[in-house]
PDB file of C-alpha atoms and ligand atoms in Angstrom:
ATOM      1  CA  MET A1450     -20.744  -5.398  29.327  1.00  0.00           C
ATOM      2  CA  LYS A1451     -17.267  -4.684  28.268  1.00  0.00           C
ATOM      3  CA  ASN A1452     -17.812  -4.952  24.857  1.00  0.00           C
ATOM      4  CA  THR A1453     -14.696  -7.207  23.055  1.00  0.00           C
ATOM      5  CA  VAL A1454     -12.698  -8.750  19.765  1.00  0.00           C
ATOM      6  CA  ILE A1455     -15.700 -11.435  20.642  1.00  0.00           C
ATOM      7  CA  THR A1456     -19.080  -9.243  21.279  1.00  0.00           C
ATOM      8  CA  ILE A1457     -18.084  -6.777  17.783  1.00  0.00           C
ATOM      9  CA  GLN A1458     -17.654 -10.615  15.800  1.00  0.00           C
ATOM     10  CA  GLN A1459     -21.063 -11.161  17.264  1.00  0.00           C
ATOM     11  CA  ALA A1460     -22.774  -7.804  16.710  1.00  0.00           C
ATOM     12  CA  LYS A1461     -21.410  -8.541  13.052  1.00  0.00           C
ATOM     13  CA  GLU A1462     -22.551 -12.033  12.994  1.00  0.00           C
ATOM     14  CA  GLN A1463     -26.184 -10.720  14.168  1.00  0.00           C
ATOM     15  CA  GLY A1464     -26.281  -7.568  11.677  1.00  0.00           C
ATOM     16  CA  GLU A1465     -25.877  -5.606  14.458  1.00  0.00           C
ATOM     17  CA  LYS A1466     -24.025  -1.751  13.609  1.00  0.00           C
ATOM     18  CA  ILE A1467     -21.257  -1.588  16.120  1.00  0.00           C
ATOM     19  CA  THR A1468     -20.347   1.941  17.313  1.00  0.00           C
ATOM     20  CA  MET A1469     -16.645   3.730  17.624  1.00  0.00           C
ATOM     21  CA  LEU A1470     -15.539   7.338  17.726  1.00  0.00           C
ATOM     22  CA  THR A1471     -12.419   8.242  19.047  1.00  0.00           C
ATOM     23  CA  ALA A1472     -11.943   9.859  22.644  1.00  0.00           C
ATOM     24  CA  TYR A1473      -8.092  10.802  24.236  1.00  0.00           C
ATOM     25  CA  ASP A1474      -8.646  12.289  27.962  1.00  0.00           C
ATOM     26  CA  TYR A1475     -10.519  10.735  30.474  1.00  0.00           C
ATOM     27  CA  SER A1476     -13.423  12.691  30.719  1.00  0.00           C
ATOM     28  CA  MET A1477     -14.715  12.334  26.875  1.00  0.00           C
ATOM     29  CA  ALA A1478     -13.856   9.008  27.538  1.00  0.00           C
ATOM     30  CA  LYS A1479     -15.925   8.880  30.198  1.00  0.00           C
ATOM     31  CA  LEU A1480     -19.346  10.868  29.113  1.00  0.00           C
ATOM     32  CA  ILE A1481     -18.822   8.838  25.132  1.00  0.00           C
ATOM     33  CA  ASP A1482     -18.848   5.509  26.677  1.00  0.00           C
ATOM     34  CA  GLU A1483     -21.509   6.232  28.960  1.00  0.00           C
ATOM     35  CA  ALA A1484     -23.859   7.393  25.583  1.00  0.00           C
ATOM     36  CA  GLY A1485     -23.076   3.291  25.352  1.00  0.00           C
ATOM     37  CA  ILE A1486     -20.925   3.300  22.615  1.00  0.00           C
ATOM     38  CA  ASN A1487     -19.174  -0.693  21.584  1.00  0.00           C
ATOM     39  CA  MET A1488     -15.767   1.275  20.939  1.00  0.00           C
ATOM     40  CA  ILE A1489     -13.407   3.857  21.760  1.00  0.00           C
ATOM     41  CA  LEU A1490     -10.269   4.657  19.464  1.00  0.00           C
ATOM     42  CA  VAL A1491      -7.188   6.959  20.719  1.00  0.00           C
ATOM     43  CA  GLY A1492      -6.611   7.487  17.048  1.00  0.00           C
ATOM     44  CA  ASP A1493      -3.168   8.773  16.573  1.00  0.00           C
ATOM     45  CA  SER A1494      -5.507  12.352  14.967  1.00  0.00           C
ATOM     46  CA  LEU A1495      -4.421  13.480  18.168  1.00  0.00           C
ATOM     47  CA  GLY A1496      -1.614  14.677  16.740  1.00  0.00           C
ATOM     48  CA  MET A1497      -3.782  16.807  15.024  1.00  0.00           C
ATOM     49  CA  VAL A1498      -7.124  17.955  17.449  1.00  0.00           C
ATOM     50  CA  MET A1499      -4.583  17.656  20.388  1.00  0.00           C
ATOM     51  CA  LEU A1500      -1.236  18.754  19.420  1.00  0.00           C
ATOM     52  CA  GLY A1501      -1.825  20.907  17.181  1.00  0.00           C
ATOM     53  CA  TYR A1502       0.333  19.142  13.918  1.00  0.00           C
ATOM     54  CA  GLU A1503      -0.559  19.696  10.369  1.00  0.00           C
ATOM     55  CA  ASP A1504      -0.977  15.222  10.343  1.00  0.00           C
ATOM     56  CA  THR A1505      -0.615  12.524  11.514  1.00  0.00           C
ATOM     57  CA  LEU A1506       3.444  12.072  11.420  1.00  0.00           C
ATOM     58  CA  SER A1507       4.744  13.265  14.636  1.00  0.00           C
ATOM     59  CA  VAL A1508       3.009  11.597  16.988  1.00  0.00           C
ATOM     60  CA  THR A1509       5.072   9.712  19.312  1.00  0.00           C
ATOM     61  CA  MET A1510       4.214   6.351  21.119  1.00  0.00           C
ATOM     62  CA  GLU A1511       4.755   7.904  24.499  1.00  0.00           C
ATOM     63  CA  ASP A1512       1.889  10.458  23.260  1.00  0.00           C
ATOM     64  CA  MET A1513       0.001   7.441  22.398  1.00  0.00           C
ATOM     65  CA  ILE A1514       0.604   5.445  25.822  1.00  0.00           C
ATOM     66  CA  HIS A1515      -0.437   8.451  27.632  1.00  0.00           C
ATOM     67  CA  HIS A1516      -3.512   9.713  26.000  1.00  0.00           C
ATOM     68  CA  THR A1517      -4.255   5.800  25.991  1.00  0.00           C
ATOM     69  CA  LYS A1518      -3.908   5.476  29.741  1.00  0.00           C
ATOM     70  CA  ALA A1519      -6.637   8.263  30.431  1.00  0.00           C
ATOM     71  CA  VAL A1520      -9.074   6.807  28.243  1.00  0.00           C
ATOM     72  CA  ALA A1521      -8.927   3.680  29.556  1.00  0.00           C
ATOM     73  CA  ARG A1522      -9.844   4.779  32.931  1.00  0.00           C
ATOM     74  CA  GLY A1523     -13.375   6.078  31.785  1.00  0.00           C
ATOM     75  CA  ALA A1524     -13.545   3.542  29.635  1.00  0.00           C
ATOM     76  CA  ASP A1525     -15.743   1.290  31.817  1.00  0.00           C
ATOM     77  CA  ASN A1526     -17.956  -0.053  29.166  1.00  0.00           C
ATOM     78  CA  ALA A1527     -16.422   0.423  25.699  1.00  0.00           C
ATOM     79  CA  MET A1528     -13.349  -1.159  23.976  1.00  0.00           C
ATOM     80  CA  VAL A1529     -10.002   0.500  23.657  1.00  0.00           C
ATOM     81  CA  VAL A1530      -8.483   0.601  20.567  1.00  0.00           C
ATOM     82  CA  ALA A1531      -4.719   2.539  20.584  1.00  0.00           C
ATOM     83  CA  ASP A1532      -3.426   3.613  17.407  1.00  0.00           C
ATOM     84  CA  MET A1533      -0.356   3.120  16.566  1.00  0.00           C
ATOM     85  CA  PRO A1534       1.544   6.091  15.738  1.00  0.00           C
ATOM     86  CA  PHE A1535       4.281   6.234  12.520  1.00  0.00           C
ATOM     87  CA  MET A1536       7.155   4.768  12.921  1.00  0.00           C
ATOM     88  CA  SER A1537       6.277   1.956  15.806  1.00  0.00           C
ATOM     89  CA  TYR A1538       5.311  -1.032  13.584  1.00  0.00           C
ATOM     90  CA  GLN A1539       7.177   0.127  10.100  1.00  0.00           C
ATOM     91  CA  THR A1540      10.517  -0.969  10.804  1.00  0.00           C
ATOM     92  CA  SER A1541      10.140  -4.424  11.678  1.00  0.00           C
ATOM     93  CA  VAL A1542       7.663  -7.709  13.317  1.00  0.00           C
ATOM     94  CA  TYR A1543       9.793  -7.059  17.110  1.00  0.00           C
ATOM     95  CA  ASP A1544       9.321  -3.247  16.842  1.00  0.00           C
ATOM     96  CA  ALA A1545       5.058  -4.252  16.227  1.00  0.00           C
ATOM     97  CA  VAL A1546       5.210  -6.352  18.901  1.00  0.00           C
ATOM     98  CA  CYS A1547       7.087  -4.325  21.235  1.00  0.00           C
ATOM     99  CA  ASN A1548       5.189  -1.728  20.629  1.00  0.00           C
ATOM    100  CA  ALA A1549       1.824  -3.019  20.856  1.00  0.00           C
ATOM    101  CA  GLY A1550       2.557  -4.310  24.010  1.00  0.00           C
ATOM    102  CA  ARG A1551       3.551  -1.186  25.914  1.00  0.00           C
ATOM    103  CA  LEU A1552      -0.121   0.029  24.670  1.00  0.00           C
ATOM    104  CA  MET A1553      -1.846  -2.875  26.492  1.00  0.00           C
ATOM    105  CA  LYS A1554       0.867  -3.177  28.669  1.00  0.00           C
ATOM    106  CA  GLU A1555       1.558   0.581  29.687  1.00  0.00           C
ATOM    107  CA  GLY A1556      -1.952   2.158  28.308  1.00  0.00           C
ATOM    108  CA  ARG A1557      -4.257  -0.786  28.886  1.00  0.00           C
ATOM    109  CA  ALA A1558      -5.183  -0.313  25.431  1.00  0.00           C
ATOM    110  CA  ASN A1559      -7.993  -3.670  25.039  1.00  0.00           C
ATOM    111  CA  ALA A1560      -6.152  -3.488  21.003  1.00  0.00           C
ATOM    112  CA  VAL A1561      -4.173  -1.747  18.616  1.00  0.00           C
ATOM    113  CA  LYS A1562      -4.965  -0.421  15.622  1.00  0.00           C
ATOM    114  CA  LEU A1563      -2.417  -0.219  12.637  1.00  0.00           C
ATOM    115  CA  GLU A1564      -1.932   0.961   9.192  1.00  0.00           C
ATOM    116  CA  GLY A1565      -1.678  -1.616   5.947  1.00  0.00           C
ATOM    117  CA  GLY A1566      -2.383  -4.494   4.662  1.00  0.00           C
ATOM    118  CA  ARG A1567      -0.780  -7.496   3.011  1.00  0.00           C
ATOM    119  CA  GLU A1568       2.647  -6.015   3.565  1.00  0.00           C
ATOM    120  CA  PHE A1569       2.059  -5.286   7.502  1.00  0.00           C
ATOM    121  CA  ALA A1570       0.718  -9.322   7.123  1.00  0.00           C
ATOM    122  CA  GLU A1571       3.886 -10.879   9.221  1.00  0.00           C
ATOM    123  CA  HIS A1572       3.463  -7.763  11.836  1.00  0.00           C
ATOM    124  CA  ILE A1573       0.024  -8.728  12.266  1.00  0.00           C
ATOM    125  CA  ARG A1574       0.028 -12.206  13.141  1.00  0.00           C
ATOM    126  CA  ALA A1575       2.915 -11.349  15.731  1.00  0.00           C
ATOM    127  CA  ILE A1576       1.615  -9.118  17.835  1.00  0.00           C
ATOM    128  CA  THR A1577      -1.939 -11.671  18.075  1.00  0.00           C
ATOM    129  CA  THR A1578       0.314 -14.429  18.852  1.00  0.00           C
ATOM    130  CA  ALA A1579       1.527 -12.287  21.264  1.00  0.00           C
ATOM    131  CA  SER A1580      -2.471 -11.995  22.642  1.00  0.00           C
ATOM    132  CA  ILE A1581      -2.731  -8.453  21.214  1.00  0.00           C
ATOM    133  CA  PRO A1582      -5.620  -7.626  19.340  1.00  0.00           C
ATOM    134  CA  VAL A1583      -5.215  -6.016  16.090  1.00  0.00           C
ATOM    135  CA  VAL A1584      -7.660  -3.560  14.428  1.00  0.00           C
ATOM    136  CA  ALA A1585      -6.407  -3.158  10.933  1.00  0.00           C
ATOM    137  CA  HIS A1586      -6.696   0.180   8.571  1.00  0.00           C
ATOM    138  CA  LEU A1587      -7.128   0.337   4.851  1.00  0.00           C
ATOM    139  CA  GLY A1588      -7.877   2.416   2.217  1.00  0.00           C
ATOM    140  CA  LEU A1589      -6.200   6.325   3.034  1.00  0.00           C
ATOM    141  CA  THR A1590      -4.709   6.163   5.304  1.00  0.00           C
ATOM    142  CA  PRO A1591      -3.021   9.127   7.178  1.00  0.00           C
ATOM    143  CA  GLN A1592       0.310   7.503   7.911  1.00  0.00           C
ATOM    144  CA  SER A1593       1.307   7.665   3.893  1.00  0.00           C
ATOM    145  CA  LEU A1594      -0.115  10.863   3.490  1.00  0.00           C
ATOM    146  CA  ASN A1595       3.601  12.424   1.503  1.00  0.00           C
ATOM    147  CA  ALA A1596       3.197   8.535  -0.883  1.00  0.00           C
ATOM    148  CA  PHE A1597       0.104   9.087  -1.770  1.00  0.00           C
ATOM    149  CA  GLY A1598       0.561  12.749  -2.086  1.00  0.00           C
ATOM    150  CA  GLY A1599      -2.464  14.333  -0.041  1.00  0.00           C
ATOM    151  CA  PHE A1600      -5.608  13.601   0.961  1.00  0.00           C
ATOM    152  CA  LYS A1601      -7.746  10.933  -1.795  1.00  0.00           C
ATOM    153  CA  VAL A1602      -9.949   8.360  -2.085  1.00  0.00           C
ATOM    154  CA  GLN A1603      -9.152   5.622  -2.482  1.00  0.00           C
ATOM    155  CA  GLY A1604      -9.498   2.312  -4.590  1.00  0.00           C
ATOM    156  CA  LYS A1605     -11.753   3.967  -7.284  1.00  0.00           C
ATOM    157  CA  THR A1606      -9.343   2.302 -10.314  1.00  0.00           C
ATOM    158  CA  GLU A1607     -10.159  -1.836 -10.888  1.00  0.00           C
ATOM    159  CA  THR A1608      -6.250  -2.474  -9.963  1.00  0.00           C
ATOM    160  CA  ALA A1609      -7.030  -0.738  -7.018  1.00  0.00           C
ATOM    161  CA  ALA A1610      -9.827  -2.238  -6.006  1.00  0.00           C
ATOM    162  CA  ARG A1611      -8.511  -5.289  -6.257  1.00  0.00           C
ATOM    163  CA  LYS A1612      -5.237  -4.191  -4.226  1.00  0.00           C
ATOM    164  CA  LEU A1613      -8.257  -3.088  -1.491  1.00  0.00           C
ATOM    165  CA  LEU A1614     -10.210  -6.756  -1.490  1.00  0.00           C
ATOM    166  CA  THR A1615      -6.588  -8.076  -1.303  1.00  0.00           C
ATOM    167  CA  ASP A1616      -5.545  -6.295   1.531  1.00  0.00           C
ATOM    168  CA  ALA A1617      -8.760  -6.496   4.082  1.00  0.00           C
ATOM    169  CA  LYS A1618      -8.211 -10.638   3.047  1.00  0.00           C
ATOM    170  CA  ALA A1619      -4.891 -10.725   3.836  1.00  0.00           C
ATOM    171  CA  VAL A1620      -5.466  -8.854   7.233  1.00  0.00           C
ATOM    172  CA  GLU A1621      -7.983 -11.212   8.223  1.00  0.00           C
ATOM    173  CA  GLU A1622      -5.814 -14.044   7.096  1.00  0.00           C
ATOM    174  CA  ALA A1623      -3.446 -12.993   9.631  1.00  0.00           C
ATOM    175  CA  GLY A1624      -5.335 -12.215  11.921  1.00  0.00           C
ATOM    176  CA  ALA A1625      -7.200  -8.560  12.696  1.00  0.00           C
ATOM    177  CA  SER A1626      -9.955  -8.410  14.897  1.00  0.00           C
ATOM    178  CA  ALA A1627     -11.809  -5.721  12.464  1.00  0.00           C
ATOM    179  CA  VAL A1628     -10.937  -3.351   9.883  1.00  0.00           C
ATOM    180  CA  VAL A1629     -11.346   0.404   9.265  1.00  0.00           C
ATOM    181  CA  LEU A1630     -12.203   1.221   6.240  1.00  0.00           C
ATOM    182  CA  GLU A1631     -11.627   5.105   5.567  1.00  0.00           C
ATOM    183  CA  CYS A1632     -12.756   7.114   1.941  1.00  0.00           C
ATOM    184  CA  VAL A1633     -13.496   3.883   0.466  1.00  0.00           C
ATOM    185  CA  PRO A1634     -15.667   4.003  -2.357  1.00  0.00           C
ATOM    186  CA  ALA A1635     -19.329   2.656  -1.004  1.00  0.00           C
ATOM    187  CA  LYS A1636     -19.816  -0.347  -3.142  1.00  0.00           C
ATOM    188  CA  LEU A1637     -16.302  -1.151  -2.888  1.00  0.00           C
ATOM    189  CA  ALA A1638     -16.306  -1.101   0.755  1.00  0.00           C
ATOM    190  CA  LYS A1639     -19.867  -3.349   0.484  1.00  0.00           C
ATOM    191  CA  ILE A1640     -18.149  -5.642  -1.243  1.00  0.00           C
ATOM    192  CA  VAL A1641     -14.741  -6.010   1.511  1.00  0.00           C
ATOM    193  CA  THR A1642     -17.216  -6.096   4.231  1.00  0.00           C
ATOM    194  CA  GLU A1643     -19.619  -8.700   2.429  1.00  0.00           C
ATOM    195  CA  GLN A1644     -16.006 -11.052   1.496  1.00  0.00           C
ATOM    196  CA  LEU A1645     -14.903 -10.743   5.096  1.00  0.00           C
ATOM    197  CA  ARG A1646     -15.990 -12.592   8.602  1.00  0.00           C
ATOM    198  CA  ILE A1647     -14.757 -10.016  10.387  1.00  0.00           C
ATOM    199  CA  PRO A1648     -16.513  -6.917  11.038  1.00  0.00           C
ATOM    200  CA  THR A1649     -15.752  -3.456   8.743  1.00  0.00           C
ATOM    201  CA  ILE A1650     -15.848  -0.181  10.409  1.00  0.00           C
ATOM    202  CA  GLY A1651     -16.396   3.024   8.106  1.00  0.00           C
ATOM    203  CA  ILE A1652     -14.877   6.457   7.752  1.00  0.00           C
ATOM    204  CA  GLY A1653     -15.815   7.837   4.486  1.00  0.00           C
ATOM    205  CA  ALA A1654     -16.950   4.640   3.098  1.00  0.00           C
ATOM    206  CA  GLY A1655     -20.597   4.519   2.980  1.00  0.00           C
ATOM    207  CA  SER A1656     -23.473   2.325   5.160  1.00  0.00           C
ATOM    208  CA  GLY A1657     -22.492  -1.084   4.059  1.00  0.00           C
ATOM    209  CA  CYS A1658     -19.617  -1.248   6.264  1.00  0.00           C
ATOM    210  CA  ASP A1659     -20.395  -3.409   9.164  1.00  0.00           C
ATOM    211  CA  GLY A1660     -19.541   0.199  12.010  1.00  0.00           C
ATOM    212  CA  GLN A1661     -19.108   3.192  11.359  1.00  0.00           C
ATOM    213  CA  VAL A1662     -16.359   5.469  13.051  1.00  0.00           C
ATOM    214  CA  LEU A1663     -15.934   9.306  13.308  1.00  0.00           C
ATOM    215  CA  VAL A1664     -13.278  11.865  15.157  1.00  0.00           C
ATOM    216  CA  TYR A1665     -15.463  13.093  17.817  1.00  0.00           C
ATOM    217  CA  GLN A1666     -14.261  16.879  17.375  1.00  0.00           C
ATOM    218  CA  ASP A1667     -16.091  16.819  13.394  1.00  0.00           C
ATOM    219  CA  MET A1668     -18.904  15.046  14.949  1.00  0.00           C
ATOM    220  CA  LEU A1669     -19.393  17.860  17.669  1.00  0.00           C
ATOM    221  CA  ALA A1670     -18.354  20.753  15.427  1.00  0.00           C
ATOM    222  CA  MET A1671     -15.028  22.207  17.097  1.00  0.00           C
ATOM    223  CA  PHE A1672     -12.576  21.593  14.818  1.00  0.00           C
ATOM    224  CA  GLY A1673     -12.457  24.449  12.952  1.00  0.00           C
ATOM    225  CA  GLY A1674     -12.700  25.348   9.053  1.00  0.00           C
ATOM    226  CA  PHE A1675     -12.319  22.554   6.755  1.00  0.00           C
ATOM    227  CA  LYS A1676     -15.466  19.168   6.797  1.00  0.00           C
ATOM    228  CA  PRO A1677     -14.622  16.513   4.875  1.00  0.00           C
ATOM    229  CA  LYS A1678     -17.346  15.317   2.765  1.00  0.00           C
ATOM    230  CA  PHE A1679     -17.716  12.388   4.802  1.00  0.00           C
ATOM    231  CA  VAL A1680     -18.549  13.973   8.663  1.00  0.00           C
ATOM    232  CA  LYS A1681     -22.113  14.805   9.717  1.00  0.00           C
ATOM    233  CA  GLN A1682     -22.472  17.210  12.403  1.00  0.00           C
ATOM    234  CA  PHE A1683     -24.238  15.847  15.037  1.00  0.00           C
ATOM    235  CA  GLY A1684     -24.724  18.706  17.387  1.00  0.00           C
ATOM    236  CA  ALA A1685     -23.091  23.375  16.735  1.00  0.00           C
ATOM    237  CA  VAL A1686     -20.368  22.175  20.138  1.00  0.00           C
ATOM    238  CA  GLY A1687     -18.023  24.287  19.296  1.00  0.00           C
ATOM    239  CA  SER A1688     -20.265  27.263  19.280  1.00  0.00           C
ATOM    240  CA  LEU A1689     -22.500  26.912  22.184  1.00  0.00           C
ATOM    241  CA  MET A1690     -18.149  26.411  23.583  1.00  0.00           C
ATOM    242  CA  LYS A1691     -17.507  29.515  22.224  1.00  0.00           C
ATOM    243  CA  GLU A1692     -20.642  31.242  23.263  1.00  0.00           C
ATOM    244  CA  ALA A1693     -20.183  29.683  27.094  1.00  0.00           C
ATOM    245  CA  PHE A1694     -16.328  31.054  26.766  1.00  0.00           C
ATOM    246  CA  GLN A1695     -17.294  34.859  25.962  1.00  0.00           C
ATOM    247  CA  LYS A1696     -19.887  34.446  28.535  1.00  0.00           C
ATOM    248  CA  TYR A1697     -17.475  33.396  31.161  1.00  0.00           C
ATOM    249  CA  ILE A1698     -15.092  36.414  30.133  1.00  0.00           C
ATOM    250  CA  ASP A1699     -17.770  39.232  30.070  1.00  0.00           C
ATOM    251  CA  GLU A1700     -18.895  38.307  34.076  1.00  0.00           C
ATOM    252  CA  VAL A1701     -15.602  38.581  35.199  1.00  0.00           C
ATOM    253  CA  LYS A1702     -14.926  41.544  33.508  1.00  0.00           C
ATOM    254  CA  SER A1703     -18.376  42.805  34.703  1.00  0.00           C
ATOM    255  CA  GLY A1704     -17.588  41.511  38.077  1.00  0.00           C
ATOM    256  CA  VAL A1705     -21.142  39.367  37.486  1.00  0.00           C
ATOM    257  CA  PHE A1706     -18.859  36.178  38.330  1.00  0.00           C
ATOM    258  CA  PRO A1707     -18.419  34.631  41.372  1.00  0.00           C
ATOM    259  CA  ALA A1708     -21.380  36.128  42.824  1.00  0.00           C
ATOM    260  CA  GLU A1709     -22.476  35.357  46.876  1.00  0.00           C
ATOM    261  CA  GLU A1710     -23.212  32.100  45.946  1.00  0.00           C
ATOM    262  CA  HIS A1711     -19.855  30.763  44.419  1.00  0.00           C
ATOM    263  CA  THR A1712     -18.145  32.098  48.001  1.00  0.00           C
ATOM    264  CA  PHE A1713     -16.834  30.693  51.116  1.00  0.00           C
ATOM    265  CA  LYS A1714     -17.493  32.393  54.568  1.00  0.00           C
ATOM    266  CA  ILE A1715     -15.430  33.589  57.146  1.00  0.00           C
ATOM    267  CA  ASP A1716     -16.687  34.885  60.838  1.00  0.00           C
ATOM    268  CA  ASP A1717     -16.608  38.215  61.370  1.00  0.00           C
ATOM    269  CA  GLU A1718     -15.031  37.857  64.299  1.00  0.00           C
ATOM    270  CA  VAL A1719     -11.672  36.955  63.136  1.00  0.00           C
ATOM    271  CA  ILE A1720     -11.887  39.139  60.200  1.00  0.00           C
ATOM    272  CA  GLU A1721     -11.584  42.282  62.578  1.00  0.00           C
ATOM    273  CA  LYS A1722      -8.849  41.215  64.617  1.00  0.00           C
ATOM    274  CA  LEU A1723      -6.762  41.707  60.834  1.00  0.00           C
ATOM    275  CA  TYR A1724      -7.493  45.271  60.782  1.00  0.00           C
TER     276      TYR A1724
HETATM  277  O1  LIG B 390      -6.476   8.548  14.445  1.00  0.00           O
HETATM  278  C1  LIG B 390      -7.785   8.543  13.966  1.00  0.00           C
HETATM  279  O2  LIG B 390      -8.568   9.352  14.375  1.00  0.00           O
HETATM  280  C2  LIG B 390      -8.107   7.208  12.438  1.00  0.00           C
HETATM  281  C3  LIG B 390      -9.944   7.223  12.575  1.00  0.00           C
HETATM  282  C4  LIG B 390     -10.103   8.495  11.521  1.00  0.00           C
HETATM  283  C5  LIG B 390     -10.497   6.396  11.856  1.00  0.00           C
HETATM  284  O3  LIG B 390      -7.239   7.433  12.495  1.00  0.00           O
END
């Protein structure tokens, strides 16, 4: 059954946890979809994990549409949410609606996600008025990396915690269908979750959220180097893949691969005529 804004809302109301993972291409979307996930996020994290940028700021609408199209073709049941990249909605309400529309019309997303609170309420209202569901994103919003001065936990002071709560209520009021809470203290995320009607999806925001999201390369240990505190590695897939690549290299070099069973036959008579 296709997951939609209605089914994720029902999940919250029935106390059933919502699951979300990122995907950026067809084959990974298909695997994750077949595993039974509720939502797939085509995150602008693709700038880092797929394109090798140091942050998400250089990701374009064309990048997002290209990857969203591939994911949508692999997601039969999951609700596909596409990130609105940096400067695709901050510039004006008009740009926000046009670019959200492109992610739906060309990318075939089921919803869009944008970073920011009450300052983007007008944008969210206009996008939802165009019948495009919006997932808001609060807390650590990576597109504001330079304004924050780095990747830091958000909402730790009373003022910051109150602002986060007000922002969450403002995006709900504006028509958002869900809110991602990134790097927010668990107790604050729980209060936000209790006070909102719409689902909260946490990443580094504790178990009190209505759902959880992770970047798949992080949870499969495929992206070397830094592991954020909130990531749990559910499988050492990165090292398994590296071992398989090394085995392939060794077998090609030593002539073990390809073997007889990997080759196609031709009649010897044909071959003899070639000499
Ligand atoms: O871009 C992304 O992958 C995200 C998640 C980290 C929530 O926004």
